[in-house]
Amino acid sequence: MISLTAQYGYTVALNIILAQISINSVMLLWCTKIIGSFLSVPANTWLNTIQNKKPLLIILELVKSGMFLLLPFFFHHWILFAGVLLIEIIGDVFSGNLVALIPKLVNKKGLSRFNAAITSVGSISYFLGPMLVGLLQGQQQAMLFYLYGIITFLGGLTLFALPSIKLNNQRLSKEFKRNVKSDVVHSLKALNAVKGLAGFYLIYILFDNMGTGLDSFEVIFVTKIIGISSAQYAYSLSFLAIVFLIVSSILAFVNLQFPYRFVFQIGALVFASYAIVLVVSRNLATVLFSYVLLAIGSTISGNMLDNMIQTQIADESRTQIFVVEDVFTNILAAATIFVMGFVQNIGLSITSTYVGLIILTMSAYLIIEFFMVRNS
C-alpha cells in the first residue's frame, strides 16, 4: 500500500505539471511510460532467472524510491523522461512477479477474495496518492516527489516480512537457452491452450487501453471542457479511489457463486458504460458518476481475469503472462495516445477524439466476443 501510494500519486502530479506546459508534454509522458512497460519484458526475462523473488522485490522497490528522489532535479530537462522510463520498467516487473506469487501464498478457494482484498489495498493507495497531490498543490512541486521517495523506501522495507518463495520453473535448465522471444511465445501458447481465455485477455487489454487513452488527456478534458479546477480533479481521483475500495471490499467478503467468465463479462459492460458517461459529462457530478462505473467495471473485470490466469496457468508462465499483458496494453496505448495527441494538434476537439476511441474499442470488443469467446 505504501509503495502504490507513491506510484499512483507521482503520475497524477507529473500529469498536472506537464499539462501546464503543453499537450505534447503530456503525450510524451504517457508514451515514455508505455515504452517502459514494453522494455519490462526483456527485463523480466533476465530477472526471471532469480527464483527466490523476495530479494528481487526488495531491490526493485529501493531503486524506485531513489528515482522518485531524483525526478525533481529534472522537471525542465529531457532526463525527466528517462527517469519515468526506469520507474515504469521497475513497476511492471515488480507487479508481475508479485501477482504471480499469490497462488503460492493463498489456496485456490480463497484466491478470488484475496485478489479483491489486494485491490482494496490498492484503492486506499489510489485515494492517498492523488489526495496528497491536491493537499500540496500550493507547495513546492519537489516536495511531493521527496515524499514519494521516502514512502516507497519504507514500502520496500516492509517486504522483508515476506517468506522466501520460489516459483517452479522447468525452463531454467542448463540445456534451455532463455530469450525474450521464447518466453513470450511459451506464455502465449499456455494462454491460448485454455479455451476462451485468450479472448478475455484481449478484451481486457482493449478496455484497459481505452481507459488509458481517456485518462492520458483527462486532466485537459475536465479542466478545459468541463471547467473544474486542478485541485478538484485531484480530489475527484481520491473519490474514485474510495469507490474502488468499496467495490473491492465487497468482492473480498463475498463468496462468488458465478463462473469467473460470466462475472468478467458483466464487468466489461460496466467498464464500457463508464467511457460513455464520461464523454457526455458537463459537470463534476456526472464525472464522479462515471468514476463509479469505472471502479465497478475495472475492478470486476480485472480481478476475474487475474483469477482465471492464476488458477489455469502454470507457475513457469504466469509471471511473463502478467508482464506481457502490460506490454500489449501499452503498445496499443502508445499508438492510441500518439494518434489522440496528433489529431488534437491538427484541430480535432478532445471530445470528438474521445468519441472515436470509444467507437473503435467497442467495435473491436464485439468482434472478439463473437469470434473468440462465444465460439469457445
CSV table of C-alpha atoms in Angstrom, one decimal:
chain,number,residue,atom,x,y,z
A,1,MET,CA,0.0,0.0,0.0
A,2,ILE,CA,2.8,2.4,0.9
A,3,SER,CA,4.6,1.9,-2.4
A,4,LEU,CA,1.4,2.1,-4.5
A,5,THR,CA,0.6,5.5,-2.9
A,6,ALA,CA,3.7,6.9,-4.5
A,7,GLN,CA,3.2,5.1,-7.8
A,8,TYR,CA,-0.3,6.5,-8.3
A,9,GLY,CA,0.5,9.9,-6.9
A,10,TYR,CA,3.6,10.6,-9.0
A,11,THR,CA,1.7,10.0,-12.2
A,12,VAL,CA,-1.1,12.5,-11.3
A,13,ALA,CA,1.5,15.1,-10.1
A,14,LEU,CA,3.5,14.8,-13.3
A,15,ASN,CA,0.3,15.0,-15.4
A,16,ILE,CA,-0.7,18.2,-13.8
A,17,ILE,CA,2.8,19.7,-14.1
A,18,LEU,CA,3.2,18.8,-17.8
A,19,ALA,CA,-0.4,19.8,-18.7
A,20,GLN,CA,0.6,23.3,-17.7
A,21,ILE,CA,3.3,23.2,-20.4
A,22,SER,CA,1.6,21.6,-23.4
A,23,ILE,CA,-0.4,18.7,-24.8
A,24,ASN,CA,2.8,17.4,-26.3
A,25,SER,CA,4.4,17.1,-22.9
A,26,VAL,CA,1.5,15.1,-21.6
A,27,MET,CA,1.7,12.9,-24.7
A,28,LEU,CA,5.4,12.4,-24.3
A,29,LEU,CA,4.9,11.4,-20.6
A,30,TRP,CA,2.5,8.7,-21.4
A,31,CYS,CA,4.5,7.4,-24.4
A,32,THR,CA,7.5,7.2,-22.1
A,33,LYS,CA,5.5,5.2,-19.6
A,34,ILE,CA,4.4,2.9,-22.3
A,35,ILE,CA,7.9,2.3,-23.7
A,36,GLY,CA,9.0,1.5,-20.2
A,37,SER,CA,6.3,-1.2,-20.0
A,38,PHE,CA,7.5,-2.6,-23.3
A,39,LEU,CA,11.1,-2.8,-22.1
A,40,SER,CA,9.9,-4.6,-19.0
A,41,VAL,CA,9.5,-7.9,-21.0
A,42,PRO,CA,13.3,-8.3,-21.7
A,43,ALA,CA,14.0,-7.1,-18.2
A,44,ASN,CA,11.7,-9.7,-16.7
A,45,THR,CA,13.2,-12.4,-18.9
A,46,TRP,CA,16.6,-11.6,-17.5
A,47,LEU,CA,15.4,-11.3,-13.9
A,48,ASN,CA,13.2,-14.4,-14.1
A,49,THR,CA,16.4,-16.5,-13.6
A,50,ILE,CA,16.2,-15.4,-9.9
A,51,GLN,CA,13.9,-18.0,-8.5
A,52,ASN,CA,13.8,-16.5,-4.9
A,53,LYS,CA,11.6,-13.5,-5.5
A,54,LYS,CA,11.8,-11.8,-2.1
A,55,PRO,CA,15.2,-10.1,-2.6
A,56,LEU,CA,14.3,-9.2,-6.1
A,57,LEU,CA,11.1,-7.4,-5.0
A,58,ILE,CA,13.0,-5.5,-2.2
A,59,ILE,CA,15.8,-4.3,-4.5
A,60,LEU,CA,13.3,-3.1,-7.2
A,61,GLU,CA,11.4,-1.0,-4.6
A,62,LEU,CA,14.6,0.6,-3.2
A,63,VAL,CA,15.8,1.5,-6.7
A,64,LYS,CA,12.4,3.1,-7.5
A,65,SER,CA,12.5,5.1,-4.3
A,66,GLY,CA,15.8,6.6,-5.4
A,67,MET,CA,14.3,7.6,-8.8
A,68,PHE,CA,11.5,9.5,-7.1
A,69,LEU,CA,14.0,11.5,-5.1
A,70,LEU,CA,15.9,12.4,-8.3
A,71,LEU,CA,13.0,13.4,-10.5
A,72,PRO,CA,12.5,17.0,-9.2
A,73,PHE,CA,16.0,17.9,-10.3
A,74,PHE,CA,14.9,17.3,-14.0
A,75,PHE,CA,11.4,18.8,-14.3
A,76,HIS,CA,12.6,21.0,-17.1
A,77,HIS,CA,15.0,18.6,-18.7
A,78,TRP,CA,14.6,15.6,-21.0
A,79,ILE,CA,16.3,13.4,-18.4
A,80,LEU,CA,12.9,13.5,-16.5
A,81,PHE,CA,11.5,11.1,-19.1
A,82,ALA,CA,14.5,8.8,-18.7
A,83,GLY,CA,13.6,8.6,-15.0
A,84,VAL,CA,10.0,7.8,-15.8
A,85,LEU,CA,11.1,5.1,-18.2
A,86,LEU,CA,13.1,3.3,-15.5
A,87,ILE,CA,10.3,3.7,-12.9
A,88,GLU,CA,7.8,2.1,-15.3
A,89,ILE,CA,10.2,-0.9,-16.1
A,90,ILE,CA,10.7,-1.5,-12.4
A,91,GLY,CA,7.0,-1.1,-11.6
A,92,ASP,CA,5.8,-3.6,-14.2
A,93,VAL,CA,8.4,-6.2,-13.3
A,94,PHE,CA,7.6,-5.8,-9.6
A,95,SER,CA,3.8,-6.1,-10.2
A,96,GLY,CA,4.1,-9.1,-12.5
A,97,ASN,CA,6.3,-11.0,-10.0
A,98,LEU,CA,4.2,-10.1,-7.0
A,99,VAL,CA,0.9,-11.1,-8.6
A,100,ALA,CA,2.4,-14.4,-9.8
A,101,LEU,CA,3.4,-15.2,-6.2
A,102,ILE,CA,-0.2,-15.1,-4.8
A,103,PRO,CA,-1.2,-18.7,-5.7
A,104,LYS,CA,1.9,-19.8,-3.6
A,105,LEU,CA,0.5,-18.0,-0.6
A,106,VAL,CA,-3.2,-18.5,-0.9
A,107,ASN,CA,-5.3,-21.6,-1.5
A,108,LYS,CA,-7.4,-21.8,-4.6
A,109,LYS,CA,-10.8,-21.4,-2.8
A,110,GLY,CA,-9.7,-18.2,-1.2
A,111,LEU,CA,-8.0,-16.7,-4.3
A,112,SER,CA,-10.8,-14.6,-5.6
A,113,ARG,CA,-11.4,-13.0,-2.2
A,114,PHE,CA,-7.7,-12.4,-1.6
A,115,ASN,CA,-7.3,-10.7,-5.0
A,116,ALA,CA,-10.2,-8.5,-4.1
A,117,ALA,CA,-8.5,-7.7,-0.8
A,118,ILE,CA,-5.3,-6.7,-2.6
A,119,THR,CA,-7.4,-4.4,-4.9
A,120,SER,CA,-8.8,-2.9,-1.7
A,121,VAL,CA,-5.3,-2.1,-0.5
A,122,GLY,CA,-4.6,-0.6,-3.9
A,123,SER,CA,-7.7,1.5,-3.7
A,124,ILE,CA,-6.6,3.0,-0.4
A,125,SER,CA,-3.3,3.9,-2.1
A,126,TYR,CA,-5.1,5.4,-5.1
A,127,PHE,CA,-7.0,7.5,-2.6
A,128,LEU,CA,-4.0,8.7,-0.7
A,129,GLY,CA,-1.7,9.4,-3.7
A,130,PRO,CA,-4.0,11.9,-5.6
A,131,MET,CA,-5.2,13.3,-2.2
A,132,LEU,CA,-1.6,14.3,-1.4
A,133,VAL,CA,-1.4,16.0,-4.8
A,134,GLY,CA,-4.5,18.1,-4.0
A,135,LEU,CA,-3.4,18.9,-0.5
A,136,LEU,CA,0.1,20.0,-1.6
A,137,GLN,CA,-0.9,21.9,-4.7
A,138,GLY,CA,0.3,25.2,-3.1
A,139,GLN,CA,3.6,23.8,-2.0
A,140,GLN,CA,6.9,23.3,-4.0
A,141,GLN,CA,6.4,20.6,-6.6
A,142,ALA,CA,9.6,18.9,-5.5
A,143,MET,CA,8.1,18.2,-2.0
A,144,LEU,CA,5.7,15.6,-3.4
A,145,PHE,CA,8.4,13.6,-5.0
A,146,TYR,CA,10.6,13.7,-2.0
A,147,LEU,CA,7.6,12.4,0.0
A,148,TYR,CA,7.0,9.6,-2.6
A,149,GLY,CA,10.7,8.6,-2.5
A,150,ILE,CA,10.6,8.2,1.3
A,151,ILE,CA,7.3,6.2,1.4
A,152,THR,CA,8.5,3.9,-1.4
A,153,PHE,CA,11.7,3.3,0.6
A,154,LEU,CA,9.5,2.4,3.6
A,155,GLY,CA,7.4,0.1,1.4
A,156,GLY,CA,10.5,-1.7,0.3
A,157,LEU,CA,11.5,-2.4,3.9
A,158,THR,CA,8.1,-4.0,4.7
A,159,LEU,CA,8.9,-6.6,2.1
A,160,PHE,CA,11.4,-8.2,4.5
A,161,ALA,CA,8.3,-9.7,6.2
A,162,LEU,CA,7.6,-11.9,3.1
A,163,PRO,CA,8.7,-15.5,3.3
A,164,SER,CA,11.2,-16.7,0.8
A,165,ILE,CA,9.2,-18.0,-2.1
A,166,LYS,CA,10.4,-19.8,-5.3
A,167,LEU,CA,8.3,-20.3,-8.4
A,168,ASN,CA,8.6,-23.7,-10.2
A,169,ASN,CA,10.2,-23.0,-13.5
A,170,GLN,CA,11.2,-26.1,-15.5
A,171,ARG,CA,12.6,-23.8,-18.2
A,172,LEU,CA,15.6,-22.8,-16.2
A,173,SER,CA,17.6,-26.0,-17.1
A,174,LYS,CA,21.1,-25.5,-18.5
A,175,GLU,CA,20.1,-27.1,-21.8
A,176,PHE,CA,17.4,-24.5,-22.4
A,177,LYS,CA,18.6,-21.2,-24.0
A,178,ARG,CA,16.4,-18.5,-22.5
A,179,ASN,CA,15.5,-15.4,-24.5
A,180,VAL,CA,12.6,-12.9,-24.8
A,181,LYS,CA,11.0,-14.4,-27.9
A,182,SER,CA,10.9,-17.9,-26.4
A,183,ASP,CA,9.5,-16.6,-23.1
A,184,VAL,CA,6.7,-14.7,-24.8
A,185,VAL,CA,5.8,-17.5,-27.3
A,186,HIS,CA,5.7,-20.1,-24.5
A,187,SER,CA,3.5,-17.8,-22.4
A,188,LEU,CA,1.1,-17.1,-25.2
A,189,LYS,CA,0.8,-20.8,-26.1
A,190,ALA,CA,-0.1,-21.6,-22.5
A,191,LEU,CA,-2.7,-18.8,-22.5
A,192,ASN,CA,-4.2,-20.0,-25.8
A,193,ALA,CA,-4.4,-23.6,-24.6
A,194,VAL,CA,-7.2,-22.6,-22.2
A,195,LYS,CA,-10.4,-22.3,-24.2
A,196,GLY,CA,-11.7,-18.7,-24.4
A,197,LEU,CA,-9.0,-17.3,-22.0
A,198,ALA,CA,-7.1,-15.5,-24.8
A,199,GLY,CA,-10.4,-13.8,-25.8
A,200,PHE,CA,-10.9,-12.4,-22.3
A,201,TYR,CA,-7.2,-11.4,-22.2
A,202,LEU,CA,-7.6,-9.4,-25.4
A,203,ILE,CA,-10.9,-7.8,-24.2
A,204,TYR,CA,-9.2,-6.6,-21.0
A,205,ILE,CA,-6.3,-5.2,-23.0
A,206,LEU,CA,-8.7,-3.3,-25.2
A,207,PHE,CA,-10.7,-1.9,-22.4
A,208,ASP,CA,-7.6,-1.0,-20.4
A,209,ASN,CA,-6.2,0.7,-23.5
A,210,MET,CA,-9.4,2.8,-23.8
A,211,GLY,CA,-9.2,3.7,-20.1
A,212,THR,CA,-5.5,4.8,-20.6
A,213,GLY,CA,-6.4,6.8,-23.7
A,214,LEU,CA,-9.2,8.6,-21.8
A,215,ASP,CA,-7.0,9.0,-18.7
A,216,SER,CA,-4.0,10.4,-20.5
A,217,PHE,CA,-5.8,13.6,-21.6
A,218,GLU,CA,-8.5,13.6,-18.9
A,219,VAL,CA,-6.9,16.4,-16.9
A,220,ILE,CA,-7.2,18.6,-20.0
A,221,PHE,CA,-10.8,17.4,-20.7
A,222,VAL,CA,-12.1,18.0,-17.2
A,223,THR,CA,-10.4,21.3,-16.7
A,224,LYS,CA,-10.9,22.9,-20.1
A,225,ILE,CA,-14.1,21.3,-21.4
A,226,ILE,CA,-16.0,20.7,-18.2
A,227,GLY,CA,-14.4,23.5,-16.2
A,228,ILE,CA,-13.3,22.0,-12.9
A,229,SER,CA,-10.0,23.1,-11.2
A,230,SER,CA,-6.8,21.1,-11.0
A,231,ALA,CA,-7.4,20.6,-7.2
A,232,GLN,CA,-10.9,19.4,-7.8
A,233,TYR,CA,-9.6,17.0,-10.4
A,234,ALA,CA,-7.1,15.6,-7.8
A,235,TYR,CA,-9.8,15.3,-5.2
A,236,SER,CA,-12.1,13.6,-7.7
A,237,LEU,CA,-9.4,10.9,-8.2
A,238,SER,CA,-9.4,10.3,-4.5
A,239,PHE,CA,-13.2,9.9,-4.7
A,240,LEU,CA,-12.6,7.3,-7.4
A,241,ALA,CA,-10.2,5.5,-5.1
A,242,ILE,CA,-12.9,5.4,-2.4
A,243,VAL,CA,-15.3,3.8,-4.8
A,244,PHE,CA,-12.6,1.3,-5.8
A,245,LEU,CA,-12.1,0.5,-2.2
A,246,ILE,CA,-15.8,-0.1,-1.6
A,247,VAL,CA,-16.2,-2.3,-4.7
A,248,SER,CA,-13.1,-4.4,-4.0
A,249,SER,CA,-14.0,-4.7,-0.3
A,250,ILE,CA,-17.4,-6.1,-1.2
A,251,LEU,CA,-15.7,-8.7,-3.5
A,252,ALA,CA,-13.3,-9.6,-0.7
A,253,PHE,CA,-16.2,-10.6,1.6
A,254,VAL,CA,-18.5,-12.2,-1.0
A,255,ASN,CA,-18.1,-15.8,-2.0
A,256,LEU,CA,-18.8,-15.7,-5.7
A,257,GLN,CA,-21.4,-18.2,-6.9
A,258,PHE,CA,-21.0,-17.5,-10.6
A,259,PRO,CA,-18.2,-18.5,-13.0
A,260,TYR,CA,-15.3,-16.1,-13.4
A,261,ARG,CA,-16.0,-15.8,-17.1
A,262,PHE,CA,-19.7,-14.6,-16.6
A,263,VAL,CA,-18.7,-12.1,-14.0
A,264,PHE,CA,-15.9,-10.8,-16.2
A,265,GLN,CA,-18.3,-10.0,-19.0
A,266,ILE,CA,-20.6,-8.1,-16.7
A,267,GLY,CA,-17.6,-6.0,-15.6
A,268,ALA,CA,-16.6,-5.3,-19.2
A,269,LEU,CA,-20.0,-3.9,-20.0
A,270,VAL,CA,-20.0,-1.6,-16.9
A,271,PHE,CA,-16.5,-0.5,-18.0
A,272,ALA,CA,-17.9,0.5,-21.4
A,273,SER,CA,-20.7,2.4,-19.7
A,274,TYR,CA,-18.1,4.5,-17.8
A,275,ALA,CA,-16.5,5.7,-21.1
A,276,ILE,CA,-19.8,6.8,-22.5
A,277,VAL,CA,-20.9,8.7,-19.4
A,278,LEU,CA,-17.5,10.4,-19.1
A,279,VAL,CA,-17.6,11.7,-22.6
A,280,VAL,CA,-21.1,13.3,-22.2
A,281,SER,CA,-20.2,14.8,-18.8
A,282,ARG,CA,-20.6,18.5,-18.4
A,283,ASN,CA,-20.3,18.9,-14.6
A,284,LEU,CA,-18.4,17.4,-11.7
A,285,ALA,CA,-21.3,15.3,-10.5
A,286,THR,CA,-21.5,13.4,-13.8
A,287,VAL,CA,-17.8,12.9,-13.9
A,288,LEU,CA,-18.0,11.4,-10.4
A,289,PHE,CA,-20.8,9.1,-11.5
A,290,SER,CA,-18.6,7.9,-14.5
A,291,TYR,CA,-15.9,7.2,-11.9
A,292,VAL,CA,-18.3,4.9,-10.0
A,293,LEU,CA,-18.9,2.9,-13.2
A,294,LEU,CA,-15.1,2.8,-13.8
A,295,ALA,CA,-14.4,1.4,-10.4
A,296,ILE,CA,-17.1,-1.3,-10.6
A,297,GLY,CA,-16.2,-2.3,-14.2
A,298,SER,CA,-12.4,-2.2,-13.9
A,299,THR,CA,-12.3,-4.0,-10.5
A,300,ILE,CA,-14.6,-6.8,-11.5
A,301,SER,CA,-13.1,-7.5,-14.9
A,302,GLY,CA,-9.5,-7.1,-13.7
A,303,ASN,CA,-10.0,-9.4,-10.7
A,304,MET,CA,-11.8,-12.1,-12.7
A,305,LEU,CA,-9.0,-12.2,-15.3
A,306,ASP,CA,-6.4,-12.5,-12.6
A,307,ASN,CA,-8.4,-15.3,-11.1
A,308,MET,CA,-8.6,-17.2,-14.4
A,309,ILE,CA,-4.9,-16.8,-15.1
A,310,GLN,CA,-3.8,-17.7,-11.6
A,311,THR,CA,-6.0,-20.9,-11.5
A,312,GLN,CA,-5.4,-22.1,-15.0
A,313,ILE,CA,-1.8,-21.2,-15.9
A,314,ALA,CA,1.3,-23.0,-14.6
A,315,ASP,CA,4.0,-21.3,-12.5
A,316,GLU,CA,6.5,-21.0,-15.3
A,317,SER,CA,4.2,-19.0,-17.5
A,318,ARG,CA,2.3,-16.8,-15.0
A,319,THR,CA,4.8,-14.1,-14.4
A,320,GLN,CA,5.6,-13.5,-18.0
A,321,ILE,CA,1.8,-13.5,-18.9
A,322,PHE,CA,1.2,-10.7,-16.4
A,323,VAL,CA,4.1,-8.7,-17.7
A,324,VAL,CA,3.2,-9.3,-21.4
A,325,GLU,CA,-0.3,-8.2,-20.6
A,326,ASP,CA,1.1,-4.8,-19.5
A,327,VAL,CA,3.2,-4.7,-22.6
A,328,PHE,CA,0.4,-5.5,-25.1
A,329,THR,CA,-1.8,-2.9,-23.3
A,330,ASN,CA,0.9,-0.3,-23.5
A,331,ILE,CA,2.0,-0.9,-27.1
A,332,LEU,CA,-1.6,-0.4,-28.1
A,333,ALA,CA,-1.9,2.6,-25.8
A,334,ALA,CA,1.3,4.1,-27.3
A,335,ALA,CA,-0.3,4.2,-30.7
A,336,THR,CA,-3.6,5.4,-29.2
A,337,ILE,CA,-2.1,8.3,-27.3
A,338,PHE,CA,0.1,9.3,-30.2
A,339,VAL,CA,-2.9,9.4,-32.6
A,340,MET,CA,-5.1,11.2,-30.0
A,341,GLY,CA,-2.4,13.8,-29.5
A,342,PHE,CA,-1.8,14.2,-33.2
A,343,VAL,CA,-5.5,14.7,-34.2
A,344,GLN,CA,-5.9,17.3,-31.4
A,345,ASN,CA,-2.9,19.1,-32.7
A,346,ILE,CA,-4.4,19.3,-36.2
A,347,GLY,CA,-7.7,20.7,-34.9
A,348,LEU,CA,-10.0,17.8,-33.8
A,349,SER,CA,-11.6,18.5,-30.5
A,350,ILE,CA,-10.8,16.4,-27.5
A,351,THR,CA,-14.5,15.4,-27.2
A,352,SER,CA,-14.5,14.1,-30.8
A,353,THR,CA,-11.3,12.3,-30.1
A,354,TYR,CA,-12.8,10.5,-27.1
A,355,VAL,CA,-15.9,9.5,-29.1
A,356,GLY,CA,-13.7,8.0,-31.8
A,357,LEU,CA,-11.7,6.0,-29.3
A,358,ILE,CA,-14.9,4.6,-27.7
A,359,ILE,CA,-16.4,3.6,-31.1
A,360,LEU,CA,-13.2,1.8,-32.2
A,361,THR,CA,-12.9,0.0,-28.8
A,362,MET,CA,-16.5,-1.2,-28.8
A,363,SER,CA,-16.3,-2.4,-32.4
A,364,ALA,CA,-13.1,-4.5,-31.6
A,365,TYR,CA,-14.8,-5.8,-28.4
A,366,LEU,CA,-17.8,-7.1,-30.3
A,367,ILE,CA,-15.6,-8.9,-32.9
A,368,ILE,CA,-13.6,-10.6,-30.2
A,369,GLU,CA,-16.7,-11.5,-28.2
A,370,PHE,CA,-18.4,-13.1,-31.2
A,371,PHE,CA,-15.4,-14.9,-32.8
A,372,MET,CA,-13.2,-15.9,-29.8
A,373,VAL,CA,-15.3,-16.0,-26.7
A,374,ARG,CA,-18.7,-17.3,-27.8
A,375,ASN,CA,-17.3,-19.8,-30.2
A,376,SER,CA,-15.2,-21.3,-27.4
